[in-house]
PDB file of C-alpha atoms in Angstrom:
ATOM      1  CA  MET A   1     130.300  43.493   9.156  1.00  0.00           C
ATOM      2  CA  THR A   2     131.177  44.255  12.759  1.00  0.00           C
ATOM      3  CA  THR A   3     132.142  41.558  15.257  1.00  0.00           C
ATOM      4  CA  ARG A   4     129.723  42.917  17.836  1.00  0.00           C
ATOM      5  CA  SER A   5     126.851  45.346  17.929  1.00  0.00           C
ATOM      6  CA  THR A   6     127.274  48.981  18.834  1.00  0.00           C
ATOM      7  CA  PRO A   7     125.804  49.711  22.257  1.00  0.00           C
ATOM      8  CA  ALA A   8     122.341  51.222  21.707  1.00  0.00           C
ATOM      9  CA  GLU A   9     122.620  54.045  24.254  1.00  0.00           C
ATOM     10  CA  PRO A  10     126.223  54.022  25.441  1.00  0.00           C
ATOM     11  CA  GLU A  11     126.031  57.304  27.342  1.00  0.00           C
ATOM     12  CA  GLN A  12     123.696  55.780  29.900  1.00  0.00           C
ATOM     13  CA  ASP A  13     126.942  54.500  31.450  1.00  0.00           C
ATOM     14  CA  ALA A  14     128.482  57.416  33.383  1.00  0.00           C
ATOM     15  CA  ARG A  15     132.039  56.297  32.567  1.00  0.00           C
ATOM     16  CA  VAL A  16     131.272  56.195  28.850  1.00  0.00           C
ATOM     17  CA  ARG A  17     129.532  59.568  29.007  1.00  0.00           C
ATOM     18  CA  ALA A  18     132.580  61.082  30.747  1.00  0.00           C
ATOM     19  CA  VAL A  19     134.909  59.819  28.005  1.00  0.00           C
ATOM     20  CA  PHE A  20     132.577  60.994  25.238  1.00  0.00           C
ATOM     21  CA  ASP A  21     132.327  64.411  26.916  1.00  0.00           C
ATOM     22  CA  ASP A  22     136.126  64.606  27.077  1.00  0.00           C
ATOM     23  CA  ILE A  23     136.415  63.619  23.402  1.00  0.00           C
ATOM     24  CA  ARG A  24     133.924  66.362  22.500  1.00  0.00           C
ATOM     25  CA  ALA A  25     135.788  68.951  24.582  1.00  0.00           C
ATOM     26  CA  THR A  26     139.266  67.940  23.417  1.00  0.00           C
ATOM     27  CA  ARG A  27     138.299  67.852  19.747  1.00  0.00           C
ATOM     28  CA  ASN A  28     135.895  70.808  19.978  1.00  0.00           C
ATOM     29  CA  THR A  29     133.110  68.828  18.296  1.00  0.00           C
ATOM     30  CA  THR A  30     129.773  67.218  18.998  1.00  0.00           C
ATOM     31  CA  TYR A  31     130.664  64.186  16.858  1.00  0.00           C
ATOM     32  CA  ILE A  32     131.641  60.842  18.403  1.00  0.00           C
ATOM     33  CA  ASN A  33     132.919  58.506  15.714  1.00  0.00           C
ATOM     34  CA  ASN A  34     132.166  54.819  15.288  1.00  0.00           C
ATOM     35  CA  LEU A  35     135.395  53.578  16.879  1.00  0.00           C
ATOM     36  CA  TRP A  36     134.562  55.249  20.187  1.00  0.00           C
ATOM     37  CA  ARG A  37     130.937  54.128  19.969  1.00  0.00           C
ATOM     38  CA  MET A  38     132.023  50.526  19.401  1.00  0.00           C
ATOM     39  CA  LEU A  39     134.546  50.653  22.269  1.00  0.00           C
ATOM     40  CA  ALA A  40     131.745  51.774  24.599  1.00  0.00           C
ATOM     41  CA  PHE A  41     130.834  48.108  25.170  1.00  0.00           C
ATOM     42  CA  ASP A  42     133.739  48.077  27.669  1.00  0.00           C
ATOM     43  CA  ALA A  43     134.110  51.295  29.660  1.00  0.00           C
ATOM     44  CA  ALA A  44     137.597  50.415  30.912  1.00  0.00           C
ATOM     45  CA  LEU A  45     138.865  49.706  27.391  1.00  0.00           C
ATOM     46  CA  LEU A  46     137.274  52.927  26.136  1.00  0.00           C
ATOM     47  CA  GLU A  47     138.864  54.946  28.956  1.00  0.00           C
ATOM     48  CA  SER A  48     142.353  53.532  28.504  1.00  0.00           C
ATOM     49  CA  THR A  49     142.289  53.812  24.710  1.00  0.00           C
ATOM     50  CA  TRP A  50     141.080  57.423  24.815  1.00  0.00           C
ATOM     51  CA  ALA A  51     143.717  58.272  27.456  1.00  0.00           C
ATOM     52  CA  ASP A  52     146.452  56.958  25.145  1.00  0.00           C
ATOM     53  CA  VAL A  53     145.045  58.734  22.081  1.00  0.00           C
ATOM     54  CA  LYS A  54     144.619  61.991  23.983  1.00  0.00           C
ATOM     55  CA  ARG A  55     148.136  61.818  25.448  1.00  0.00           C
ATOM     56  CA  LEU A  56     149.868  61.000  22.167  1.00  0.00           C
ATOM     57  CA  MET A  57     147.732  62.624  19.497  1.00  0.00           C
ATOM     58  CA  ALA A  58     146.002  65.586  21.164  1.00  0.00           C
ATOM     59  CA  THR A  59     148.665  66.820  23.576  1.00  0.00           C
ATOM     60  CA  PRO A  60     151.447  69.127  22.347  1.00  0.00           C
ATOM     61  CA  SER A  61     154.757  67.288  22.102  1.00  0.00           C
ATOM     62  CA  HIS A  62     157.973  67.144  20.082  1.00  0.00           C
ATOM     63  CA  LEU A  63     156.063  66.219  16.911  1.00  0.00           C
ATOM     64  CA  ASP A  64     153.625  68.618  15.295  1.00  0.00           C
ATOM     65  CA  PRO A  65     149.988  67.473  14.881  1.00  0.00           C
ATOM     66  CA  LEU A  66     150.233  66.934  11.102  1.00  0.00           C
ATOM     67  CA  THR A  67     153.361  64.783  11.432  1.00  0.00           C
ATOM     68  CA  LYS A  68     151.564  62.640  14.015  1.00  0.00           C
ATOM     69  CA  GLU A  69     148.660  62.124  11.607  1.00  0.00           C
ATOM     70  CA  LEU A  70     151.026  61.232   8.739  1.00  0.00           C
ATOM     71  CA  ILE A  71     152.710  58.613  10.915  1.00  0.00           C
ATOM     72  CA  TYR A  72     149.310  57.263  11.931  1.00  0.00           C
ATOM     73  CA  ILE A  73     148.272  56.997   8.277  1.00  0.00           C
ATOM     74  CA  ALA A  74     151.480  55.154   7.361  1.00  0.00           C
ATOM     75  CA  VAL A  75     151.085  52.645  10.186  1.00  0.00           C
ATOM     76  CA  SER A  76     147.390  52.202   9.410  1.00  0.00           C
ATOM     77  CA  ILE A  77     148.226  51.430   5.772  1.00  0.00           C
ATOM     78  CA  THR A  78     150.829  48.908   6.907  1.00  0.00           C
ATOM     79  CA  ASN A  79     148.353  47.296   9.301  1.00  0.00           C
ATOM     80  CA  ALA A  80     145.598  47.339   6.634  1.00  0.00           C
ATOM     81  CA  CYS A  81     143.182  49.270   8.875  1.00  0.00           C
ATOM     82  CA  SER A  82     140.799  50.905   6.442  1.00  0.00           C
ATOM     83  CA  TYR A  83     138.918  52.682   9.228  1.00  0.00           C
ATOM     84  CA  CYS A  84     142.074  54.326  10.600  1.00  0.00           C
ATOM     85  CA  VAL A  85     143.375  55.204   7.114  1.00  0.00           C
ATOM     86  CA  HIS A  86     140.127  57.081   6.459  1.00  0.00           C
ATOM     87  CA  SER A  87     139.915  58.663   9.919  1.00  0.00           C
ATOM     88  CA  HIS A  88     143.499  59.886  10.052  1.00  0.00           C
ATOM     89  CA  THR A  89     143.558  61.011   6.411  1.00  0.00           C
ATOM     90  CA  ALA A  90     140.555  63.210   7.224  1.00  0.00           C
ATOM     91  CA  ALA A  91     142.336  64.449  10.360  1.00  0.00           C
ATOM     92  CA  ALA A  92     145.536  65.164   8.391  1.00  0.00           C
ATOM     93  CA  ARG A  93     143.565  67.103   5.777  1.00  0.00           C
ATOM     94  CA  ALA A  94     141.953  69.113   8.588  1.00  0.00           C
ATOM     95  CA  LYS A  95     145.455  69.870   9.891  1.00  0.00           C
ATOM     96  CA  GLY A  96     146.571  71.137   6.477  1.00  0.00           C
ATOM     97  CA  MET A  97     147.820  68.095   4.551  1.00  0.00           C
ATOM     98  CA  THR A  98     147.894  68.938   0.847  1.00  0.00           C
ATOM     99  CA  ASP A  99     147.275  66.563  -2.057  1.00  0.00           C
ATOM    100  CA  ALA A 100     151.004  66.764  -2.852  1.00  0.00           C
ATOM    101  CA  GLN A 101     151.920  65.787   0.716  1.00  0.00           C
ATOM    102  CA  HIS A 102     149.441  62.908   0.607  1.00  0.00           C
ATOM    103  CA  ALA A 103     150.905  61.673  -2.687  1.00  0.00           C
ATOM    104  CA  GLU A 104     154.440  61.876  -1.278  1.00  0.00           C
ATOM    105  CA  LEU A 105     153.381  60.038   1.872  1.00  0.00           C
ATOM    106  CA  LEU A 106     151.877  57.222  -0.192  1.00  0.00           C
ATOM    107  CA  ALA A 107     155.027  57.026  -2.341  1.00  0.00           C
ATOM    108  CA  ILE A 108     157.203  56.754   0.791  1.00  0.00           C
ATOM    109  CA  VAL A 109     154.933  54.090   2.317  1.00  0.00           C
ATOM    110  CA  GLY A 110     155.133  52.104  -0.925  1.00  0.00           C
ATOM    111  CA  LEU A 111     158.902  52.487  -1.113  1.00  0.00           C
ATOM    112  CA  ALA A 112     159.353  51.448   2.525  1.00  0.00           C
ATOM    113  CA  ALA A 113     157.177  48.369   1.955  1.00  0.00           C
ATOM    114  CA  LYS A 114     159.242  47.401  -1.086  1.00  0.00           C
ATOM    115  CA  THR A 115     162.658  47.874   0.512  1.00  0.00           C
ATOM    116  CA  ASN A 116     161.514  46.264   3.783  1.00  0.00           C
ATOM    117  CA  GLN A 117     160.398  43.180   1.860  1.00  0.00           C
ATOM    118  CA  LEU A 118     163.621  43.063  -0.145  1.00  0.00           C
ATOM    119  CA  ALA A 119     165.794  43.392   2.976  1.00  0.00           C
ATOM    120  CA  THR A 120     163.695  40.753   4.771  1.00  0.00           C
ATOM    121  CA  GLY A 121     163.729  38.380   1.810  1.00  0.00           C
ATOM    122  CA  LEU A 122     167.482  38.728   1.407  1.00  0.00           C
ATOM    123  CA  GLN A 123     168.065  38.714   5.182  1.00  0.00           C
ATOM    124  CA  VAL A 124     170.530  41.572   4.757  1.00  0.00           C
ATOM    125  CA  PRO A 125     172.837  41.846   7.793  1.00  0.00           C
ATOM    126  CA  VAL A 126     172.568  45.129   9.703  1.00  0.00           C
ATOM    127  CA  ASP A 127     175.534  47.429   9.099  1.00  0.00           C
ATOM    128  CA  ALA A 128     177.661  47.923  12.231  1.00  0.00           C
ATOM    129  CA  VAL A 129     177.582  51.685  11.656  1.00  0.00           C
ATOM    130  CA  PHE A 130     173.775  51.631  12.143  1.00  0.00           C
ATOM    131  CA  ASP A 131     174.357  50.315  15.669  1.00  0.00           C
ATOM    132  CA  GLY A 132     177.016  52.934  16.528  1.00  0.00           C
ATOM    133  CA  GLY A 133     179.941  50.987  15.124  1.00  0.00           C
ATOM    134  CA  PRO A 134     182.797  52.502  13.137  1.00  0.00           C
ATOM    135  CA  VAL A 135     182.128  53.992   9.716  1.00  0.00           C
ATOM    136  CA  PRO A 136     183.874  51.854   7.093  1.00  0.00           C
ATOM    137  CA  GLY A 137     186.794  53.813   5.629  1.00  0.00           C
ATOM    138  CA  GLY A 138     186.253  56.555   8.206  1.00  0.00           C
ATOM    139  CA  ALA A 139     188.843  58.073  10.452  1.00  0.00           C
TER     140      ALA A 139
END
């Protein structure tokens, strides 16, 4: 159950319509998903969130589009965001993610969760070498 209702006709607001039009153009689609529709209750929040998503996820950068989606999936799993897991898994598949890559991603996420919890539970001190210190036994 949602915490608020989806605006009935969000595109009556010119600011919302402009963002939705940009989403359609950027993604080459006519579809506006539920996240954007829900955010339309606050045009400023919608604008700023889309600007961040567009800048980081839809603009060419040092990371390729599939890698960005894989990172997004991993973080969404960690944050227990079912919506984003589904959305970004679909996006990763559209960008070429194979079943084998998905399985490996899930294995890595599970491994990271396990070792993170072990290191946290044991309060393992950070190795000096990880912070640029000398390598033990090194020259």
